[in-house]
C-alpha positions as a printed Julia matrix, in Angstrom:
235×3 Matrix{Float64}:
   9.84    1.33   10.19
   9.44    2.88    6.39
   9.47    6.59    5.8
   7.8     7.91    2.88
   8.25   11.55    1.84
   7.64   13.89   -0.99
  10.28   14.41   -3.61
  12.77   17.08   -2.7
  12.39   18.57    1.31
   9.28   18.7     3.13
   9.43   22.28    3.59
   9.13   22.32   -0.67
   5.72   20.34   -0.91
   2.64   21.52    0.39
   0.16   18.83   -1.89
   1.65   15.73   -0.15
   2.35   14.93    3.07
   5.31   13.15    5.05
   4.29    9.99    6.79
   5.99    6.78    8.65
   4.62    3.52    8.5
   5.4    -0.31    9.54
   5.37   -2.99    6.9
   4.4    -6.0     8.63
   6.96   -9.9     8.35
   6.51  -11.83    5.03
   5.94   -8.58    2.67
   8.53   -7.75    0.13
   8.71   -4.2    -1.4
   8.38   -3.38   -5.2
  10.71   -0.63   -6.49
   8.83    2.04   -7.51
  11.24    3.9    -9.23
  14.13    1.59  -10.87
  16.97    3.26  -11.91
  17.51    3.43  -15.68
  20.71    1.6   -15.36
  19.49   -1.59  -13.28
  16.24   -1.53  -16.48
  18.91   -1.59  -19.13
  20.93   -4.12  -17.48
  17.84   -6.62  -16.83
  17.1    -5.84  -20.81
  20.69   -7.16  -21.43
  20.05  -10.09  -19.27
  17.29  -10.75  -20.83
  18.66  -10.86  -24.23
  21.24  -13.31  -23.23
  18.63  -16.22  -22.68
  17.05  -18.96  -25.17
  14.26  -18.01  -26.94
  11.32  -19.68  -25.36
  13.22  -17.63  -21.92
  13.42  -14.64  -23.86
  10.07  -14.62  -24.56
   8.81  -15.47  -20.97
  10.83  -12.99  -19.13
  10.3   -10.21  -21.76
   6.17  -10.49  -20.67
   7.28  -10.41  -16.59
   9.86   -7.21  -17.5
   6.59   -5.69  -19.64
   4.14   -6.56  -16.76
   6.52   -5.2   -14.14
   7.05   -1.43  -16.04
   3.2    -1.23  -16.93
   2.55   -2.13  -13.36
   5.2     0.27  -11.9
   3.58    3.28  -14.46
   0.04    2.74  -13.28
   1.05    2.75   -9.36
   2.57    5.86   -9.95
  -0.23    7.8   -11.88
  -2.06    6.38   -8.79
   0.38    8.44   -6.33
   1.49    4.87   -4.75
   3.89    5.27   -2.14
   4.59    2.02   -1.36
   3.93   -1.7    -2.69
   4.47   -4.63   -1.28
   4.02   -8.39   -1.66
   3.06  -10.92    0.31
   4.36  -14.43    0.78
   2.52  -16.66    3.6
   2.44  -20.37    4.13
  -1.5   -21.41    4.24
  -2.48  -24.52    6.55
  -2.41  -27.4     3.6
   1.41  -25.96    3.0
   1.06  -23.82   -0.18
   1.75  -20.21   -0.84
  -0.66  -17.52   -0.48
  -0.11  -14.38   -1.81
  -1.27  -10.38   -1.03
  -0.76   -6.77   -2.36
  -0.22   -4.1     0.17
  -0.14   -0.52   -1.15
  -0.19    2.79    0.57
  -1.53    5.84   -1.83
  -2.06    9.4    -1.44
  -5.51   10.96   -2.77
  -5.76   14.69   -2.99
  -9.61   16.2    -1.45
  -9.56   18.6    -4.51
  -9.38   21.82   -2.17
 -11.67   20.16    0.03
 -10.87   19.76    3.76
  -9.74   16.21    4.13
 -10.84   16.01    7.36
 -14.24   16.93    6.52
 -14.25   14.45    3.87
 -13.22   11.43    5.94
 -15.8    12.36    8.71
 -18.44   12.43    6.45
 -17.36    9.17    4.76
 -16.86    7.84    7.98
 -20.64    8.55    9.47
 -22.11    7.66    6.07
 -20.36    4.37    6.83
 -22.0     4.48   10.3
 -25.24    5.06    9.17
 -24.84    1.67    6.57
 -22.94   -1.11    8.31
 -24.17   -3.48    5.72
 -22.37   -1.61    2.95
 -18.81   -3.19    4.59
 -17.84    0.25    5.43
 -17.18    1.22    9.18
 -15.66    4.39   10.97
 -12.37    3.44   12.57
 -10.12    5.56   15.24
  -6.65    5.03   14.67
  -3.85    6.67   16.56
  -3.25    9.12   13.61
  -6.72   10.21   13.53
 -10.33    9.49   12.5
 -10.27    6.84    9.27
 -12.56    4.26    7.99
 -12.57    0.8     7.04
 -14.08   -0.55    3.46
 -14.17   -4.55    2.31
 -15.41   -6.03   -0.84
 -15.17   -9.01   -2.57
 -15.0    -8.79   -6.22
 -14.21  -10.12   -9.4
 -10.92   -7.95  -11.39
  -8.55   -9.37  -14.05
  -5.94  -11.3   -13.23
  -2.29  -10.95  -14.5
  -0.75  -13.69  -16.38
  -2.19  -13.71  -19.96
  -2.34  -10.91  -22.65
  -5.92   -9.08  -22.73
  -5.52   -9.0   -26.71
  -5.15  -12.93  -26.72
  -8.19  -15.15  -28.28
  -8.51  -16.66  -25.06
  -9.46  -13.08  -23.02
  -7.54  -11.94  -19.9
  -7.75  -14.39  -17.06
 -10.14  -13.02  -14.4
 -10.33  -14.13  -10.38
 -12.02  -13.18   -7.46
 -10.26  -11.55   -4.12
 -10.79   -9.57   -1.49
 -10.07   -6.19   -1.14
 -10.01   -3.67    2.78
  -9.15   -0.4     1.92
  -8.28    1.93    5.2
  -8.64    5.77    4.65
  -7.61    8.17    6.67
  -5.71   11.95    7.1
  -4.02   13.79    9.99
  -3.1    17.35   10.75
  -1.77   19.57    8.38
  -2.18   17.86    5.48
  -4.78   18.19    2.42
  -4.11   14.49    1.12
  -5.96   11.56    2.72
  -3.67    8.28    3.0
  -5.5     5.07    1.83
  -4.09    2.31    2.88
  -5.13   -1.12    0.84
  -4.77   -4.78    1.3
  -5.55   -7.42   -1.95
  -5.77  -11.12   -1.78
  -7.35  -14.01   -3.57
  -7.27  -16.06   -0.22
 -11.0   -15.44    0.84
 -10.7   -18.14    3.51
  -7.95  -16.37    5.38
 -10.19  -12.55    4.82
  -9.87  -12.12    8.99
  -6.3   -12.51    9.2
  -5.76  -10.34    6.53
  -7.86   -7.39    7.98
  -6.12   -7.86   10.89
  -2.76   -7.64    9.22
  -4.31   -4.42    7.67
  -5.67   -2.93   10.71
  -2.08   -3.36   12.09
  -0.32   -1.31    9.29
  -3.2     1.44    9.11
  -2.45    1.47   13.23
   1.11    2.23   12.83
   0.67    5.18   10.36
   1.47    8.66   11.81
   2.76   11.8    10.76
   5.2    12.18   13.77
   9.04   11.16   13.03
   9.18    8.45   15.39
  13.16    8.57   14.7
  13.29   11.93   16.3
  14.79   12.42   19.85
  12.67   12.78   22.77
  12.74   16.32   24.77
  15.33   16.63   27.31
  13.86   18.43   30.55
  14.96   21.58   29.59
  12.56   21.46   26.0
   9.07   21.68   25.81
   7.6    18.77   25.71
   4.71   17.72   22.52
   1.34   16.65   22.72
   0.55   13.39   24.83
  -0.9    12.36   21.22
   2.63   12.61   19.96
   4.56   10.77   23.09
   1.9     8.19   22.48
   2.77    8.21   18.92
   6.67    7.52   19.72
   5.91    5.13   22.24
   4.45    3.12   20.01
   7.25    2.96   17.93
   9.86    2.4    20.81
């Protein structure tokens, strides 16, 4: 189980929300926020390799800080990567991230119920309301074209471009004002159900209970049968 909270205590943030959620086998997490020392010491590392190394690496350290900056302006929480063997033995890969998105002043609740019955009312748009344990959410899939990483944009050849698919689960609980999007990537369009599935499962373990924290002795009132559920389902 992965615990994501605001910088500083909870008490001192009331614009983002505290939140627990599973990360499901094969899925490695990106640092988010390297320290300065371990960036300074890959640069040094770096430097000590042959050119034509030198040169290589230098792009994937680039790629990796651009990519790290742009998460962050996007309120990422979370990024992981995926590594799964596919049935003729190669490597397919995935993106899972886990965002925040503030509603603006707007009741986030509001906004994912009407998001969710707009999705009702248009099945065909790949949008569908989804209950979760956490609360009412919805699911969105698209395929679509996007840039691929690998080659500089600036080069005569363009940036390499390739299709994947994208499910993107949204949804917000009590006492919060942020909605939590939860997002799955992958250019393995053959294997789209397994990867909604794996999706589904993440978006299912979300909650804004501490499943870490003790369960009431007899003699303490006991929570909401929402919130036992909640740390059942966490053991």
């Amino acid at each position: 189980m992965t615990t994501t909270t605001p910088s500083g205590s909870a008490a001192s943030s009331a614009t983002q929300p505290v939140f627990w959620y599973g990360i499901p086998h094969g899925y490695v997490k990106l640092d988010l926020d390297p320290p300065r020392e371990r960036l300074l010491e890959l640069v040094r590392e770096l430097n000590t390799l042959p050119a034509e190394q030198r040169a290589q690496a230098s792009q994937v350290l680039q790629f990796y800080a651009g990519m790290v900056t742009t998460l962050n302006a996007q309120n990422v929480h979370m990024c992981a990567v995926g590594y799964h063997p596919d049935d003729d033995g190669t490597i397919v890969t995935s993106t899972l991230t886990i965002s925040t998105v503030p509603t603006s002043g707007h009741n986030a609740k509001l906004v994912i119920a009407g998001l969710a019955g707009t999705a009702s009312d248009a099945p065909d748009t790949g949008m569908r309301p989804l209950e979760l344990p956490c609360g009412l959410g919805y699911l969105a899939e698209e395929k679509k074209r996007t840039v691929a990483p690998g080659r500089d944009p600036d080069s005569s050849e363009g940036p390499l471009r390739g299709d994947v698919w994208q499910g993107t689960v949204a949804v917000t609980g009590s006492g919060t004002p942020d909605i939590i999007v939860v997002q799955l990537v992958t250019p393995a369009f053959h294997l789209a159900d397994t990867y909604r599935d794996i999706l589904l499962g993440v978006a299912r373990t979300l909650t804004f209970t501490d499943p870490t924290k003790p369960a009431p002795t007899p003699d303490e009132p006991r929570g909401s049968s929402a919130e036992a559920a909640m740390r059942n389902d966490f053991g």
